Coordinates of C-alpha atoms in Angstrom, one line a residue:
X3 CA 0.0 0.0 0.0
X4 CA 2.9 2.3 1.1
X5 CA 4.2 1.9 -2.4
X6 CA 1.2 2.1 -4.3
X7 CA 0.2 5.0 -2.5
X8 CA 3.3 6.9 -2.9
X9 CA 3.1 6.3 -6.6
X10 CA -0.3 7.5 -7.1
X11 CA 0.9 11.0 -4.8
X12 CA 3.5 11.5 -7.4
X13 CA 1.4 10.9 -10.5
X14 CA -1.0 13.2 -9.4
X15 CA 1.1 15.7 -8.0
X16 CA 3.1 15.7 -11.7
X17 CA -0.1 16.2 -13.3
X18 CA -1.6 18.9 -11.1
X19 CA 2.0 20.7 -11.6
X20 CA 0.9 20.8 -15.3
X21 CA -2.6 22.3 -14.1
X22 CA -1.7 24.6 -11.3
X23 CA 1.5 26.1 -13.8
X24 CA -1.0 27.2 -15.9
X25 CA -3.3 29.1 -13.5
X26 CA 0.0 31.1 -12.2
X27 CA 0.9 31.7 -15.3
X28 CA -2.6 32.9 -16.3
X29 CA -2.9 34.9 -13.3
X30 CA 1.0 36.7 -13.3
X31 CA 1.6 37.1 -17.2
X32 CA -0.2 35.2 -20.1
X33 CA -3.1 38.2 -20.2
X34 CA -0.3 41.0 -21.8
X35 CA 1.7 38.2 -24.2
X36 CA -1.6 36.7 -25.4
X37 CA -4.3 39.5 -25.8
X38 CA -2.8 42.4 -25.5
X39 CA -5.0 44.5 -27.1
X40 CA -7.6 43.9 -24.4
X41 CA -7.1 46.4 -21.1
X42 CA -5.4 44.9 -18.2
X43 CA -8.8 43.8 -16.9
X44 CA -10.2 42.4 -19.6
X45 CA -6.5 40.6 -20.3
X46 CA -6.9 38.6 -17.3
X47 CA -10.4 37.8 -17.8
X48 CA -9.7 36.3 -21.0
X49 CA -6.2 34.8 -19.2
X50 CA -8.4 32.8 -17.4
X51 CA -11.1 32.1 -19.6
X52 CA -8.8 29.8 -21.4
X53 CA -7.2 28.3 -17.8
X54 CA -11.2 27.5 -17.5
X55 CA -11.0 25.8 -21.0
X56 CA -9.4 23.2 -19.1
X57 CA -11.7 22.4 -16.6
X58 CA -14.6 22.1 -19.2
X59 CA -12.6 19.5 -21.0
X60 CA -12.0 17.6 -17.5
X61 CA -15.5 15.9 -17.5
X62 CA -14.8 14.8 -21.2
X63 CA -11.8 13.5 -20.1
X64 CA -13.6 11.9 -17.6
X65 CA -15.7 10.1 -19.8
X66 CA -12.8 9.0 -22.3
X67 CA -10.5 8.1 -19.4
X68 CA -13.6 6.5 -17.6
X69 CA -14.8 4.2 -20.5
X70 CA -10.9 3.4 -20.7
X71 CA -10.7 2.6 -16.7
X72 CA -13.7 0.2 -16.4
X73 CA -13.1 -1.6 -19.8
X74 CA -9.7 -2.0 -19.9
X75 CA -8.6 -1.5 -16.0
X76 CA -7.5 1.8 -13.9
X77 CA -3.4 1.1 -15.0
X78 CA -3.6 2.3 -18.6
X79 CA -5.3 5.4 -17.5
X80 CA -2.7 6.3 -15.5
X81 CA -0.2 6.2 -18.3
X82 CA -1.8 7.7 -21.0
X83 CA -3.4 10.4 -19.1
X84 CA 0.0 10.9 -17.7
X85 CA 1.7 11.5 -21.8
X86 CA -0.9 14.0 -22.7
X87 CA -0.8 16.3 -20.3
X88 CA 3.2 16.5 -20.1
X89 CA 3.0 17.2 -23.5
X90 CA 0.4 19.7 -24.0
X91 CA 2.3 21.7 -21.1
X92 CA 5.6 21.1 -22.4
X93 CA 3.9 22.5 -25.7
X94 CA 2.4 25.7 -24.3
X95 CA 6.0 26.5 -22.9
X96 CA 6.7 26.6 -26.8
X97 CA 3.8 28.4 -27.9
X98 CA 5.0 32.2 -29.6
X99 CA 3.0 34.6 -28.4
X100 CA 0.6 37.2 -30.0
X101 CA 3.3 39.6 -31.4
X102 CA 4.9 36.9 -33.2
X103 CA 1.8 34.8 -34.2
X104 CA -1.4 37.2 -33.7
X105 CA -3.8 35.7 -33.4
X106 CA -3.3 32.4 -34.0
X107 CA -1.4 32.1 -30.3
X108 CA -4.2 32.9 -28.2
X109 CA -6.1 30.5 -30.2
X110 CA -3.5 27.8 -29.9
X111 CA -3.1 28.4 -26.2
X112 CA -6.9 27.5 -25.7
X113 CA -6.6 24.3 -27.5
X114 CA -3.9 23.0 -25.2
X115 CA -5.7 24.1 -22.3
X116 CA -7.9 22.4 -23.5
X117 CA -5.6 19.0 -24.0
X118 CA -4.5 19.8 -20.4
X119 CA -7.5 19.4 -18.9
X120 CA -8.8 16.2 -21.0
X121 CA -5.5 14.7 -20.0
X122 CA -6.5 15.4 -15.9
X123 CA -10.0 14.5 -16.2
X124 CA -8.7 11.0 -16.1
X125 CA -5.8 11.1 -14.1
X126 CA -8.0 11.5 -10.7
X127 CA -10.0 8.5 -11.1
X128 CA -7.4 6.1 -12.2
X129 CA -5.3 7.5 -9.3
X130 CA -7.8 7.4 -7.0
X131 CA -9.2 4.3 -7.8
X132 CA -6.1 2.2 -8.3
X133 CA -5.3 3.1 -3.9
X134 CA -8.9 2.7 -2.9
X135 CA -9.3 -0.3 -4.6
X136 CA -6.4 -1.7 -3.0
X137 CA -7.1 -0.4 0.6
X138 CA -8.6 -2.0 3.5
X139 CA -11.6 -1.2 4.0
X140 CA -11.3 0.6 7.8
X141 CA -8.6 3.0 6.5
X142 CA -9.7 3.7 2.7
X143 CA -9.8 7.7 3.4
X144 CA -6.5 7.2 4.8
X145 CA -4.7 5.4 2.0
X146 CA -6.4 6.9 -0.4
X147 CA -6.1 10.9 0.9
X148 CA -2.1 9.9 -0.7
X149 CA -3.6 11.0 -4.2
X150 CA -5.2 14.2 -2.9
X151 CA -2.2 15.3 -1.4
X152 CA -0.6 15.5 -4.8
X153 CA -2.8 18.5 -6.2
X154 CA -0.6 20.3 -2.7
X155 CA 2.7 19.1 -3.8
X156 CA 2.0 19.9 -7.3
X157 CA 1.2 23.6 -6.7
X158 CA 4.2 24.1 -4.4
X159 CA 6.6 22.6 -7.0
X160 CA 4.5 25.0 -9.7
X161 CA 4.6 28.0 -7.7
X162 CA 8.1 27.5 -5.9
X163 CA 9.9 27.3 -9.7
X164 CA 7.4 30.6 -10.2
X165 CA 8.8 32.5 -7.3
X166 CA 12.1 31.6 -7.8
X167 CA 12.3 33.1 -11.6
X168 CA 10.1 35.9 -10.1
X169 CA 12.7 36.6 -7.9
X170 CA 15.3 36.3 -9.9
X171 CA 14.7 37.9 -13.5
X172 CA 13.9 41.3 -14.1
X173 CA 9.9 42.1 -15.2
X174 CA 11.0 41.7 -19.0
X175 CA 13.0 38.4 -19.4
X176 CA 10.5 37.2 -17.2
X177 CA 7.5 37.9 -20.0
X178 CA 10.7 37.1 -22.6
X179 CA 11.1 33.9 -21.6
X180 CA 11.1 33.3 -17.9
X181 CA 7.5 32.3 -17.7
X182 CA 8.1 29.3 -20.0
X183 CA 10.7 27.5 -17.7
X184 CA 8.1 25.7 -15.7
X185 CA 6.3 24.6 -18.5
X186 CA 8.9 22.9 -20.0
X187 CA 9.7 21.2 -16.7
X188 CA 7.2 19.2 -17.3
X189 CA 8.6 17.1 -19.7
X190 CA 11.3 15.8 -17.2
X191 CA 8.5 15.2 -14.8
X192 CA 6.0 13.0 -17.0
X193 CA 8.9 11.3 -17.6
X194 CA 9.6 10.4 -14.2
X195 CA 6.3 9.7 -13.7
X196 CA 6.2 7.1 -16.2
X197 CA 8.7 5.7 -14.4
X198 CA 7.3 5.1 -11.0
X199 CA 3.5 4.0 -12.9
X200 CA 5.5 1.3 -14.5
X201 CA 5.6 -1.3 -11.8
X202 CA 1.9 -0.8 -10.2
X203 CA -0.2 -3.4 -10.3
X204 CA -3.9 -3.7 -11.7
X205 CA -7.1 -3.0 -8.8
X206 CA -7.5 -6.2 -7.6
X207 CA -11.3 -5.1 -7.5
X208 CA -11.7 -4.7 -11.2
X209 CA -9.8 -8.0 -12.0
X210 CA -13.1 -9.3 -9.8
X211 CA -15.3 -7.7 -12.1
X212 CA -17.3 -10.9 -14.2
X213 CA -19.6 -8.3 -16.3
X214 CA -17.9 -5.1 -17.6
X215 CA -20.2 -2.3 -18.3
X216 CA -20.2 -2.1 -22.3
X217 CA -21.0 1.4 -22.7
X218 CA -20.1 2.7 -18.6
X219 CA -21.8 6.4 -19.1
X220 CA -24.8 5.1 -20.7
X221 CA -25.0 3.2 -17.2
X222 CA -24.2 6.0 -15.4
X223 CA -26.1 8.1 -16.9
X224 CA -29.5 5.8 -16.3
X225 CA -29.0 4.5 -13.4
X226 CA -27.2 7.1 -11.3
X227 CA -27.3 10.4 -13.5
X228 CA -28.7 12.2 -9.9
X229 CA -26.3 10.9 -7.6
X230 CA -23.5 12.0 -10.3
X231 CA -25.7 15.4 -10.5
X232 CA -25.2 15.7 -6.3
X233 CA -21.9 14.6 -6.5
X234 CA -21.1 17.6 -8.5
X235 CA -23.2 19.8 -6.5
X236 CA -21.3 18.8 -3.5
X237 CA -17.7 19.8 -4.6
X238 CA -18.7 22.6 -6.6
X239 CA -17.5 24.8 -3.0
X240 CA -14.3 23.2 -2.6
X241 CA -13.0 24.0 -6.3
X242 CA -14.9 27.5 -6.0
X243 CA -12.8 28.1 -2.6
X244 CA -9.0 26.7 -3.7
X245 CA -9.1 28.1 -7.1
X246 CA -10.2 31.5 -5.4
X247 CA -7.2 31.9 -3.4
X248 CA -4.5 30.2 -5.3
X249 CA -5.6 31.6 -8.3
X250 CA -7.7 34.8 -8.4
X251 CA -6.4 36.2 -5.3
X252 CA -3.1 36.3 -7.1
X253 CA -4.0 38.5 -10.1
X254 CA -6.0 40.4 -7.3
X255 CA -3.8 41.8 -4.5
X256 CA -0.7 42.0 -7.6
X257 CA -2.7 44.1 -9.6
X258 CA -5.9 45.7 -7.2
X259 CA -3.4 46.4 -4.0
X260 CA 0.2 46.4 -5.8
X261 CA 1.4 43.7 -3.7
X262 CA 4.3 42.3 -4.9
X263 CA 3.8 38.7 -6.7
X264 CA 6.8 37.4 -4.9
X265 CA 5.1 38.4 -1.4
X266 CA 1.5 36.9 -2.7
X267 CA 3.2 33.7 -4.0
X268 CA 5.1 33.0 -0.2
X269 CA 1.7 33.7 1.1
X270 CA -0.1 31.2 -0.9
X271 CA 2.5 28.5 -1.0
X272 CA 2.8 28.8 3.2
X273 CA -1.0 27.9 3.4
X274 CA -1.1 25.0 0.7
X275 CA 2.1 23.5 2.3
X276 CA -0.3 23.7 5.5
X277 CA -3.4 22.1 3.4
X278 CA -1.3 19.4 2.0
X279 CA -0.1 18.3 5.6
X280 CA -3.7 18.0 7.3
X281 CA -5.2 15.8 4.4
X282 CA -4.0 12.5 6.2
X283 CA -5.4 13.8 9.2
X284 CA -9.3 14.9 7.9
X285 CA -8.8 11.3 6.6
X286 CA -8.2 9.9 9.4
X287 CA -10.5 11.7 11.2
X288 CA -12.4 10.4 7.9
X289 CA -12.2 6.9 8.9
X290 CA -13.6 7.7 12.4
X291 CA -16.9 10.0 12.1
X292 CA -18.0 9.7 8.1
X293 CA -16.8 11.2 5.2
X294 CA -20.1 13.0 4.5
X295 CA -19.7 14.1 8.5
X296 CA -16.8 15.8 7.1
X297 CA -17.6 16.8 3.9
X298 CA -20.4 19.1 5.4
X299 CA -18.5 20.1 8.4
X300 CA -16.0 21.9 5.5
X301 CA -18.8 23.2 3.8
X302 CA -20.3 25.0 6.9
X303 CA -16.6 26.5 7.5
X304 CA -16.5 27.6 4.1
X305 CA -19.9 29.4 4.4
X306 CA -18.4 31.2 7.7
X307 CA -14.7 32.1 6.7
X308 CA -15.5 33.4 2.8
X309 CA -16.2 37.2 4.1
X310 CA -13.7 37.4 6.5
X311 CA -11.4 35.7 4.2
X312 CA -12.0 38.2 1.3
X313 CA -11.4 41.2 4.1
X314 CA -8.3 39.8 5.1
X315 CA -7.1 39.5 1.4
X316 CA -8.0 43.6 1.1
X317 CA -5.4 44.4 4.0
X318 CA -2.7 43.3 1.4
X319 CA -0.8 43.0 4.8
X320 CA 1.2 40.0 4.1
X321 CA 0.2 38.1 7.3
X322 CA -3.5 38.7 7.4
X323 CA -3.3 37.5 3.5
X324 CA -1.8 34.3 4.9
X325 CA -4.3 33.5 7.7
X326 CA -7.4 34.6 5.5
X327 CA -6.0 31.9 2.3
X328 CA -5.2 29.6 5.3
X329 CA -8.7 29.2 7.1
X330 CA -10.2 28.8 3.7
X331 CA -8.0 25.8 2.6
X332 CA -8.5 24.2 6.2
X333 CA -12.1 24.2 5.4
X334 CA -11.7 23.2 2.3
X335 CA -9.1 20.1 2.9
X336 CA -11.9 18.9 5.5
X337 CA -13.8 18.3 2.2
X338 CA -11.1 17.0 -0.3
X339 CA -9.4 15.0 2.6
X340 CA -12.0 12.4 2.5
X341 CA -13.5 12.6 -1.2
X342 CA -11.2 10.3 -2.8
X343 CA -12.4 7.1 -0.8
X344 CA -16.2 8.9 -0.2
X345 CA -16.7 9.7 -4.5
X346 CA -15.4 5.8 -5.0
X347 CA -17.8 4.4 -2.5
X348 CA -21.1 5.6 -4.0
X349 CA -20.8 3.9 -7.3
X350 CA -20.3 0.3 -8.2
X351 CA -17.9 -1.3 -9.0
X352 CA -18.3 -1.6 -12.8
X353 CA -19.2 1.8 -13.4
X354 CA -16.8 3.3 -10.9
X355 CA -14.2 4.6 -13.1
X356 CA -16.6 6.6 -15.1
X357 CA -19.2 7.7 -12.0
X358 CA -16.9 9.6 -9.6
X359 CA -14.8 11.1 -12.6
X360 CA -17.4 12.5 -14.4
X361 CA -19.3 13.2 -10.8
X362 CA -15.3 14.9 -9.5
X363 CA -14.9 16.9 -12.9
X364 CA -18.3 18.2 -13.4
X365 CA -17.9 19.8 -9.7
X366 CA -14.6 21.5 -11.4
X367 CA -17.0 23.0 -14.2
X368 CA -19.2 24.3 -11.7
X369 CA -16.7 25.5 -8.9
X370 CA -13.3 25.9 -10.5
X371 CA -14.3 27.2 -14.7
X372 CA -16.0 30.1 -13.6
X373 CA -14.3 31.4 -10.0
X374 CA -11.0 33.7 -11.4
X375 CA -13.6 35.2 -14.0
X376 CA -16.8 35.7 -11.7
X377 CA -14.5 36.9 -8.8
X378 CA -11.9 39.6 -11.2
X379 CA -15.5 41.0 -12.1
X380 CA -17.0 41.1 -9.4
X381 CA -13.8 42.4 -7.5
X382 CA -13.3 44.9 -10.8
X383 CA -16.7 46.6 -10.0
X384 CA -16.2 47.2 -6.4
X385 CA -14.6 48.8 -3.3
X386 CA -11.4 48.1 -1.8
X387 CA -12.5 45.0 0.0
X388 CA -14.4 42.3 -2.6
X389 CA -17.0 41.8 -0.5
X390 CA -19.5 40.2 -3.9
X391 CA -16.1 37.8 -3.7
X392 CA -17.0 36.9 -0.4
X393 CA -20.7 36.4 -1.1
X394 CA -20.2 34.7 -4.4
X395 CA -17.9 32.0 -2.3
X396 CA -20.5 31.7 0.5
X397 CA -23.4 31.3 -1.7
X398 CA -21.3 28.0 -3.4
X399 CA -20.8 26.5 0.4
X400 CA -24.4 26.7 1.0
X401 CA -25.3 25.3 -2.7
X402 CA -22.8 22.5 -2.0
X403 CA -23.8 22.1 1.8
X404 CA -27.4 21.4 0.4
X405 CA -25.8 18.8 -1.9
X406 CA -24.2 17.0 0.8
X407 CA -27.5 16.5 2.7
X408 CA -28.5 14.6 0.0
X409 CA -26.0 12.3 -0.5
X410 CA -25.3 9.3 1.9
X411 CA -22.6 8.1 3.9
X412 CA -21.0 5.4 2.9
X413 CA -17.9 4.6 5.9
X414 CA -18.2 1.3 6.2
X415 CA -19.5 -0.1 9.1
X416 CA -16.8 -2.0 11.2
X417 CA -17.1 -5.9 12.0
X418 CA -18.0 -6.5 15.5
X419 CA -15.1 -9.2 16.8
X420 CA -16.2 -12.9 17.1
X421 CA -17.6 -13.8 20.9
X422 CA -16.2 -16.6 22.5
X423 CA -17.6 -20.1 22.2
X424 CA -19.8 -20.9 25.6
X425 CA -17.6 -23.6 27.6

């Protein structure tokens, strides 16, 4: 397990470095070299209107990656998954921008957004599914929190090599050519990742599989199109919150409050080394009360912390900034801690690969598409503090809270130990 989970934690965390490199990218630089006719507002609004590109092509990818994973087995995802987001990234890294291409770039940059998203779509279920499957059954959030903890590492390793060539390159050669560094990282990292997929072995839960589903989303579609509909519902608030403050609250406080991106970035990067760390423990804590205990118990925190969080961001005093990002992703991990065993759990077997994908990425589309653009216009029509921000992230924890209700719980109910034989 200790194997398959580490494996699965750097998979993930390659591929989310892909995703997450992106979004600071978007956020710090892509709006002036790919639309630069557009004002600085409407630059970043269309900057992240093609990082959202990515997440509407993560529930097609779901689908794709899904079909793939309960045909075929969870393994091959993993690997293919893994090749086309590498190379998409490696690729936008490559991409001239508008002054050398026109228009063509901006257009060329959406498609491998696009390619980068279809490629993640399926990395989270065959990642996910491949540890659960494998787990015991009392400590499934446990083992398989290892693949959520990847997004973490993945946006520190993203945002470190940022703030390093922020840091250390003047404004131009970082718009020149500093930007692209991370990207082409990627290549030596899907590489490596390859490397540690190679060895993993197939679920043993889909190898017990008699009858495959022979079209899985028409199944899922039928027969649990509302509990997929819920499921997206439910995790709409945690992509809504993360995306928020590792993404728009970037492009915010560097351009609203003329913090500097190097301060923002420490800020940001503090609080998600602090997220990553306490996913083993909602897990845990997981495997004890109920993952739908403690997927409402983050929602409820979300709905509480958003306006304070938002007011906090408006200090542009770098501490403050810390603790407001920080109570938001401690609410949030609460959620994502336990989603990867509690998403598996409520779908069968034979349609599992394509149910809590599709269910996973579809709560993307709703939470994580639309957040940088809704907040940077709402924040672009407002007062110093963003406080339509704050209710537009409030408004999500309620909607997801509600989802929640809905769903079950699905911990599995531990096995009382045998009594001893009378005499």
């Amino acid at each position: 397990m200790a194997r398959l989970a580490g494996a699965s934690l750097a998979g993930t965390a390659i591929e989310f470095y892909d995703f997450f490199v992106y979004g600071t990218a978007a956020a710090l630089v892509l709006g002036p070299l790919f639309f630069p006719t557009f004002s600085p507002l409407a630059g970043t609004l269309a900057a992240f209107g093609t990082f959202g590109a990515g997440f509407v092509a993560r529930p097609l990818g779901s689908v794709l990656f899904g079909h793939l994973g309960d045909r075929r087995g969870r393994r091959p995802v993993l690997v293919i998954s893994l090749l086309l987001t590498g190379a998409s990234t490696v690729a936008v890294g490559c991409l001239p921008v508008y002054g050398s291409l026109g228009v063509a770039a901006p257009v060329l940059l959406l498609a491998l957004r696009f390619l980068q998203g279809l490629g993640l779509g399926g990395e989270w279920g065959g990642a996910v599914l491949l540890t659960a499957e494998h787990a015991p059954p009392e400590r499934r959030a446990l083992w398989s929190c290892f693949p959520q903890v990847g997004p973490a590492l993945g946006f520190l390793l993203a945002n470190g090599i940022m703030l390093v060539l922020s840091a250390s390159l003047s404004d131009a050669q970082f718009a020149r050519w500093g930007w692209r560094v991370p990207f082409w990282a990627a290549g030596a990292l899907a590489l490596a990742g390859l490397w540690l997929r190679s060895s993993l072995a197939e679920s043993p839960r889909f190898l017990e599989i008699d009858d495959h589903a022979r079209v899985p989303l028409v199944e899922v579609v039928r027969y649990h199109g509302r509990l997929v509909l819920l499921a997206a519902g439910a995790l709409a608030a945690g992509y809504a919150v993360f995306y928020a403050v590792t993404t728009w609250s970037l492009a915010y406080v560097t351009e609203r409050l003329g913090v500097s991106r190097t301060v923002m970035l420490v800020c940001v990067m503090a609080a998600v080394a602090v997220h990553g760390a306490l996913t083993p423990v909602m897990a845990l804590l997981g495997d004890r009360y109920g993952r739908r205990f403690m997927c409402m118990a983050g929602c409820t925190a979300c709905a509480l912390w958003m306006l304070p969080m938002v007011a906090l961001l408006a200090t542009g005093e770098p501490l403050y900034m810390f603790l407001g990002i920080l109570g938001a992703l401690i609410a949030f991990v609460a959620m994502f801690g336990v989603i990867a065993a509690y998403l598996p759990e409520l779908f069968e077997a034979r349609v599992r690969c394509t149910g809590a994908a599709v269910g996973y990425n579809l709560g993307g589309v709703l939470g994580g598409a639309l957040t940088p653009i809704v907040a940077t216009a709402l924040a672009g029509h407002g007062g110093r503090v963003p406080w339509g921000v704050g209710w537009y992230l409030t408004g999500m924890a309620l909607l997801s809270l509600g989802c929640f209700a809905l769903l079950p719980e699905t911990r599995p109910v531990p096995v009382p130990a045998a009594e001893p034989a009378a005499g």
